[in-house]
Amino acid sequence: MKKLLAISGSPRRMGNTELLLEEVIRAAKEAGVEAHKLVVHELNISPCNSCGRCRETGECVIADEMQGVYQKLLEADYIVVASPLYFMGISAQLKALIDRCQALWARHYVLGQPLRNSNGHPKGLFLSTAAMEKGDGAFRGAISTVKALFHVLDVEYKGELLFCGLEEKGEVKKHPEFMEKAYKAARHLIEN
Ligand SMILES: Cc1cc2nc3c(=O)[nH]c(=O)nc-3n(C[C@H](O)[C@H](O)[C@H](O)COP(=O)(O)O)c2cc1C
């Protein structure tokens, strides 16, 4: 069974970002894909401290819950990374997770080790929400960060889902068209 990893970078539980990500998960399940949600805010993930040990071993020395996340990142067939826009970037919680992937970068690009045994080519999407009414350009920094993550993970970046005008918690429920867009994009990711 194929696996989808849905990474929720919002600290606001069942806020706009996570509700949209739930539509992605629903689509995956309906397409026969096993879906697993990571709520980054609820994991104990320290930021990278740039100790450089991963350049020697390909492993991160920080013993926290990121150690379980590495395996999940590497065994997923699909990864959907979701974050609210915070000061034109992704949330700090998600950024910490991404920075800790420096160990995978070192494993691959410094030590020349393959990240996966299989020949599978995972695919990924980025989903983001923002309060501003318009202006996809504001997401540029966040998109670049997620593209860099996917590059390091050797995950094919299949695009972004950007939702504006969402300020209050759960406001996205007033926009069934947004929910539908997230659902359809996930089905498209899996079926194409
Ligand atoms: C710390 C913080 C920073 C934010 N920065 C921005 C921003 O730069 N641009 C923007 O349009 N919205 C910004 N917002 C609003 C959120 O991106 C928006 O309300 C989003 O839908 C929240 O998603 P959530 O319900 O999943 O938490 C910010 C919110 C917070 C709490």
PDB file of N, CA and C in Angstrom, residues 134-191:
ATOM      1  N   LYS A 134      -4.899  38.854  -0.947  1.00  0.00           N
ATOM      2  CA  LYS A 134      -4.410  38.429  -2.266  1.00  0.00           C
ATOM      3  C   LYS A 134      -2.897  38.488  -2.303  1.00  0.00           C
ATOM      4  N   GLY A 135      -2.313  37.969  -3.344  1.00  0.00           N
ATOM      5  CA  GLY A 135      -0.882  38.146  -3.553  1.00  0.00           C
ATOM      6  C   GLY A 135      -0.071  36.886  -3.362  1.00  0.00           C
ATOM      7  N   ASP A 136      -0.072  36.034  -4.366  1.00  0.00           N
ATOM      8  CA  ASP A 136       0.661  34.780  -4.258  1.00  0.00           C
ATOM      9  C   ASP A 136       2.157  35.014  -4.072  1.00  0.00           C
ATOM     10  N   GLY A 137       2.649  36.215  -4.440  1.00  0.00           N
ATOM     11  CA  GLY A 137       4.068  36.520  -4.301  1.00  0.00           C
ATOM     12  C   GLY A 137       4.542  36.446  -2.854  1.00  0.00           C
ATOM     13  N   ALA A 138       3.634  36.673  -1.913  1.00  0.00           N
ATOM     14  CA  ALA A 138       4.007  36.643  -0.497  1.00  0.00           C
ATOM     15  C   ALA A 138       4.455  35.252  -0.059  1.00  0.00           C
ATOM     16  N   PHE A 139       4.077  34.239  -0.784  1.00  0.00           N
ATOM     17  CA  PHE A 139       4.422  32.872  -0.422  1.00  0.00           C
ATOM     18  C   PHE A 139       5.793  32.447  -0.968  1.00  0.00           C
ATOM     19  N   ARG A 140       6.456  33.377  -1.673  1.00  0.00           N
ATOM     20  CA  ARG A 140       7.678  32.999  -2.404  1.00  0.00           C
ATOM     21  C   ARG A 140       8.731  32.349  -1.494  1.00  0.00           C
ATOM     22  N   GLY A 141       8.962  32.988  -0.337  1.00  0.00           N
ATOM     23  CA  GLY A 141       9.982  32.455   0.579  1.00  0.00           C
ATOM     24  C   GLY A 141       9.609  31.067   1.084  1.00  0.00           C
ATOM     25  N   ALA A 142       8.345  30.917   1.451  1.00  0.00           N
ATOM     26  CA  ALA A 142       7.878  29.625   1.976  1.00  0.00           C
ATOM     27  C   ALA A 142       8.006  28.540   0.905  1.00  0.00           C
ATOM     28  N   ILE A 143       7.647  28.883  -0.312  1.00  0.00           N
ATOM     29  CA  ILE A 143       7.738  27.911  -1.417  1.00  0.00           C
ATOM     30  C   ILE A 143       9.191  27.487  -1.612  1.00  0.00           C
ATOM     31  N   SER A 144      10.109  28.458  -1.592  1.00  0.00           N
ATOM     32  CA  SER A 144      11.530  28.126  -1.789  1.00  0.00           C
ATOM     33  C   SER A 144      12.028  27.160  -0.726  1.00  0.00           C
ATOM     34  N   THR A 145      11.600  27.375   0.516  1.00  0.00           N
ATOM     35  CA  THR A 145      12.040  26.492   1.610  1.00  0.00           C
ATOM     36  C   THR A 145      11.543  25.065   1.381  1.00  0.00           C
ATOM     37  N   VAL A 146      10.279  24.946   1.021  1.00  0.00           N
ATOM     38  CA  VAL A 146       9.725  23.593   0.835  1.00  0.00           C
ATOM     39  C   VAL A 146      10.325  22.936  -0.412  1.00  0.00           C
ATOM     40  N   LYS A 147      10.569  23.728  -1.441  1.00  0.00           N
ATOM     41  CA  LYS A 147      11.233  23.156  -2.630  1.00  0.00           C
ATOM     42  C   LYS A 147      12.624  22.629  -2.256  1.00  0.00           C
ATOM     43  N   ALA A 148      13.329  23.377  -1.424  1.00  0.00           N
ATOM     44  CA  ALA A 148      14.673  22.948  -1.006  1.00  0.00           C
ATOM     45  C   ALA A 148      14.586  21.649  -0.207  1.00  0.00           C
ATOM     46  N   LEU A 149      13.571  21.556   0.652  1.00  0.00           N
ATOM     47  CA  LEU A 149      13.379  20.313   1.419  1.00  0.00           C
ATOM     48  C   LEU A 149      13.153  19.141   0.469  1.00  0.00           C
ATOM     49  N   PHE A 150      12.248  19.327  -0.480  1.00  0.00           N
ATOM     50  CA  PHE A 150      11.932  18.232  -1.398  1.00  0.00           C
ATOM     51  C   PHE A 150      13.152  17.855  -2.236  1.00  0.00           C
ATOM     52  N   HIS A 151      13.936  18.835  -2.596  1.00  0.00           N
ATOM     53  CA  HIS A 151      15.156  18.550  -3.356  1.00  0.00           C
ATOM     54  C   HIS A 151      16.078  17.641  -2.541  1.00  0.00           C
ATOM     55  N   VAL A 152      16.260  17.994  -1.273  1.00  0.00           N
ATOM     56  CA  VAL A 152      17.145  17.194  -0.395  1.00  0.00           C
ATOM     57  C   VAL A 152      16.583  15.785  -0.200  1.00  0.00           C
ATOM     58  N   LEU A 153      15.263  15.684  -0.087  1.00  0.00           N
ATOM     59  CA  LEU A 153      14.637  14.367   0.120  1.00  0.00           C
ATOM     60  C   LEU A 153      14.485  13.584  -1.179  1.00  0.00           C
ATOM     61  N   ASP A 154      14.848  14.204  -2.293  1.00  0.00           N
ATOM     62  CA  ASP A 154      14.642  13.611  -3.616  1.00  0.00           C
ATOM     63  C   ASP A 154      13.155  13.305  -3.846  1.00  0.00           C
ATOM     64  N   VAL A 155      12.350  14.278  -3.505  1.00  0.00           N
ATOM     65  CA  VAL A 155      10.899  14.210  -3.718  1.00  0.00           C
ATOM     66  C   VAL A 155      10.560  15.195  -4.834  1.00  0.00           C
ATOM     67  N   GLU A 156       9.789  14.736  -5.795  1.00  0.00           N
ATOM     68  CA  GLU A 156       9.435  15.614  -6.918  1.00  0.00           C
ATOM     69  C   GLU A 156       8.395  16.654  -6.466  1.00  0.00           C
ATOM     70  N   TYR A 157       8.729  17.916  -6.638  1.00  0.00           N
ATOM     71  CA  TYR A 157       7.813  18.995  -6.232  1.00  0.00           C
ATOM     72  C   TYR A 157       6.717  19.139  -7.285  1.00  0.00           C
ATOM     73  N   LYS A 158       5.477  18.857  -6.889  1.00  0.00           N
ATOM     74  CA  LYS A 158       4.388  18.874  -7.868  1.00  0.00           C
ATOM     75  C   LYS A 158       3.521  20.120  -7.768  1.00  0.00           C
ATOM     76  N   GLY A 159       3.939  21.089  -6.940  1.00  0.00           N
ATOM     77  CA  GLY A 159       3.205  22.350  -6.927  1.00  0.00           C
ATOM     78  C   GLY A 159       2.718  22.748  -5.556  1.00  0.00           C
ATOM     79  N   GLU A 160       2.034  23.905  -5.547  1.00  0.00           N
ATOM     80  CA  GLU A 160       1.584  24.443  -4.272  1.00  0.00           C
ATOM     81  C   GLU A 160       0.096  24.788  -4.310  1.00  0.00           C
ATOM     82  N   LEU A 161      -0.493  24.734  -3.131  1.00  0.00           N
ATOM     83  CA  LEU A 161      -1.898  25.105  -2.938  1.00  0.00           C
ATOM     84  C   LEU A 161      -1.894  26.267  -1.968  1.00  0.00           C
ATOM     85  N   LEU A 162      -2.242  27.445  -2.441  1.00  0.00           N
ATOM     86  CA  LEU A 162      -2.120  28.653  -1.623  1.00  0.00           C
ATOM     87  C   LEU A 162      -3.514  29.236  -1.371  1.00  0.00           C
ATOM     88  N   PHE A 163      -3.817  29.499  -0.116  1.00  0.00           N
ATOM     89  CA  PHE A 163      -5.150  29.980   0.247  1.00  0.00           C
ATOM     90  C   PHE A 163      -5.043  31.281   1.033  1.00  0.00           C
ATOM     91  N   CYS A 164      -5.678  32.314   0.510  1.00  0.00           N
ATOM     92  CA  CYS A 164      -5.614  33.643   1.138  1.00  0.00           C
ATOM     93  C   CYS A 164      -6.934  34.001   1.817  1.00  0.00           C
ATOM     94  N   GLY A 165      -6.893  35.067   2.612  1.00  0.00           N
ATOM     95  CA  GLY A 165      -8.116  35.597   3.231  1.00  0.00           C
ATOM     96  C   GLY A 165      -8.579  34.786   4.425  1.00  0.00           C
ATOM     97  N   LEU A 166      -7.666  34.055   5.065  1.00  0.00           N
ATOM     98  CA  LEU A 166      -8.037  33.197   6.191  1.00  0.00           C
ATOM     99  C   LEU A 166      -7.381  33.707   7.475  1.00  0.00           C
ATOM    100  N   GLU A 167      -8.166  34.314   8.318  1.00  0.00           N
ATOM    101  CA  GLU A 167      -7.615  34.926   9.533  1.00  0.00           C
ATOM    102  C   GLU A 167      -8.043  34.143  10.774  1.00  0.00           C
ATOM    103  N   GLU A 168      -9.342  33.993  10.958  1.00  0.00           N
ATOM    104  CA  GLU A 168      -9.846  33.344  12.178  1.00  0.00           C
ATOM    105  C   GLU A 168      -9.698  31.835  12.100  1.00  0.00           C
ATOM    106  N   LYS A 169      -9.630  31.251  13.275  1.00  0.00           N
ATOM    107  CA  LYS A 169      -9.544  29.794  13.337  1.00  0.00           C
ATOM    108  C   LYS A 169     -10.773  29.152  12.686  1.00  0.00           C
ATOM    109  N   GLY A 170     -10.540  28.256  11.763  1.00  0.00           N
ATOM    110  CA  GLY A 170     -11.640  27.528  11.138  1.00  0.00           C
ATOM    111  C   GLY A 170     -12.382  28.298  10.062  1.00  0.00           C
ATOM    112  N   GLU A 171     -11.903  29.488   9.748  1.00  0.00           N
ATOM    113  CA  GLU A 171     -12.578  30.326   8.737  1.00  0.00           C
ATOM    114  C   GLU A 171     -12.680  29.600   7.388  1.00  0.00           C
ATOM    115  N   VAL A 172     -11.781  28.694   7.158  1.00  0.00           N
ATOM    116  CA  VAL A 172     -11.759  27.981   5.872  1.00  0.00           C
ATOM    117  C   VAL A 172     -13.046  27.175   5.652  1.00  0.00           C
ATOM    118  N   LYS A 173     -13.756  26.887   6.754  1.00  0.00           N
ATOM    119  CA  LYS A 173     -15.006  26.124   6.602  1.00  0.00           C
ATOM    120  C   LYS A 173     -16.049  26.912   5.823  1.00  0.00           C
ATOM    121  N   LYS A 174     -15.880  28.241   5.788  1.00  0.00           N
ATOM    122  CA  LYS A 174     -16.818  29.073   5.019  1.00  0.00           C
ATOM    123  C   LYS A 174     -16.499  29.027   3.530  1.00  0.00           C
ATOM    124  N   HIS A 175     -15.438  28.311   3.182  1.00  0.00           N
ATOM    125  CA  HIS A 175     -14.991  28.256   1.782  1.00  0.00           C
ATOM    126  C   HIS A 175     -14.933  26.812   1.290  1.00  0.00           C
ATOM    127  N   PRO A 176     -16.089  26.249   0.986  1.00  0.00           N
ATOM    128  CA  PRO A 176     -16.068  24.860   0.509  1.00  0.00           C
ATOM    129  C   PRO A 176     -15.226  24.695  -0.760  1.00  0.00           C
ATOM    130  N   GLU A 177     -15.079  25.789  -1.512  1.00  0.00           N
ATOM    131  CA  GLU A 177     -14.274  25.690  -2.743  1.00  0.00           C
ATOM    132  C   GLU A 177     -12.792  25.481  -2.419  1.00  0.00           C
ATOM    133  N   PHE A 178     -12.336  26.000  -1.282  1.00  0.00           N
ATOM    134  CA  PHE A 178     -10.951  25.770  -0.862  1.00  0.00           C
ATOM    135  C   PHE A 178     -10.761  24.299  -0.475  1.00  0.00           C
ATOM    136  N   MET A 179     -11.741  23.796   0.274  1.00  0.00           N
ATOM    137  CA  MET A 179     -11.658  22.395   0.716  1.00  0.00           C
ATOM    138  C   MET A 179     -11.645  21.474  -0.500  1.00  0.00           C
ATOM    139  N   GLU A 180     -12.480  21.815  -1.467  1.00  0.00           N
ATOM    140  CA  GLU A 180     -12.565  21.000  -2.685  1.00  0.00           C
ATOM    141  C   GLU A 180     -11.252  21.034  -3.465  1.00  0.00           C
ATOM    142  N   LYS A 181     -10.647  22.233  -3.487  1.00  0.00           N
ATOM    143  CA  LYS A 181      -9.365  22.378  -4.204  1.00  0.00           C
ATOM    144  C   LYS A 181      -8.288  21.479  -3.570  1.00  0.00           C
ATOM    145  N   ALA A 182      -8.250  21.449  -2.249  1.00  0.00           N
ATOM    146  CA  ALA A 182      -7.252  20.616  -1.553  1.00  0.00           C
ATOM    147  C   ALA A 182      -7.526  19.134  -1.822  1.00  0.00           C
ATOM    148  N   TYR A 183      -8.796  18.757  -1.743  1.00  0.00           N
ATOM    149  CA  TYR A 183      -9.175  17.360  -1.994  1.00  0.00           C
ATOM    150  C   TYR A 183      -8.780  16.935  -3.409  1.00  0.00           C
ATOM    151  N   LYS A 184      -9.147  17.775  -4.369  1.00  0.00           N
ATOM    152  CA  LYS A 184      -8.896  17.423  -5.777  1.00  0.00           C
ATOM    153  C   LYS A 184      -7.401  17.372  -6.093  1.00  0.00           C
ATOM    154  N   ALA A 185      -6.642  18.301  -5.514  1.00  0.00           N
ATOM    155  CA  ALA A 185      -5.196  18.321  -5.773  1.00  0.00           C
ATOM    156  C   ALA A 185      -4.542  17.041  -5.254  1.00  0.00           C
ATOM    157  N   ALA A 186      -5.018  16.571  -4.109  1.00  0.00           N
ATOM    158  CA  ALA A 186      -4.451  15.333  -3.547  1.00  0.00           C
ATOM    159  C   ALA A 186      -4.812  14.145  -4.420  1.00  0.00           C
ATOM    160  N   ARG A 187      -6.052  14.088  -4.884  1.00  0.00           N
ATOM    161  CA  ARG A 187      -6.447  12.980  -5.774  1.00  0.00           C
ATOM    162  C   ARG A 187      -5.610  13.011  -7.041  1.00  0.00           C
ATOM    163  N   HIS A 188      -5.374  14.220  -7.555  1.00  0.00           N
ATOM    164  CA  HIS A 188      -4.581  14.375  -8.776  1.00  0.00           C
ATOM    165  C   HIS A 188      -3.145  13.921  -8.539  1.00  0.00           C
ATOM    166  N   LEU A 189      -2.607  14.279  -7.390  1.00  0.00           N
ATOM    167  CA  LEU A 189      -1.229  13.887  -7.046  1.00  0.00           C
ATOM    168  C   LEU A 189      -1.100  12.363  -7.058  1.00  0.00           C
ATOM    169  N   ILE A 190      -2.101  11.707  -6.508  1.00  0.00           N
ATOM    170  CA  ILE A 190      -2.043  10.251  -6.351  1.00  0.00           C
ATOM    171  C   ILE A 190      -2.363   9.534  -7.661  1.00  0.00           C
ATOM    172  N   GLU A 191      -3.273  10.080  -8.433  1.00  0.00           N
ATOM    173  CA  GLU A 191      -3.765   9.341  -9.598  1.00  0.00           C
ATOM    174  C   GLU A 191      -3.028   9.663 -10.887  1.00  0.00           C
TER     175      GLU A 191
END
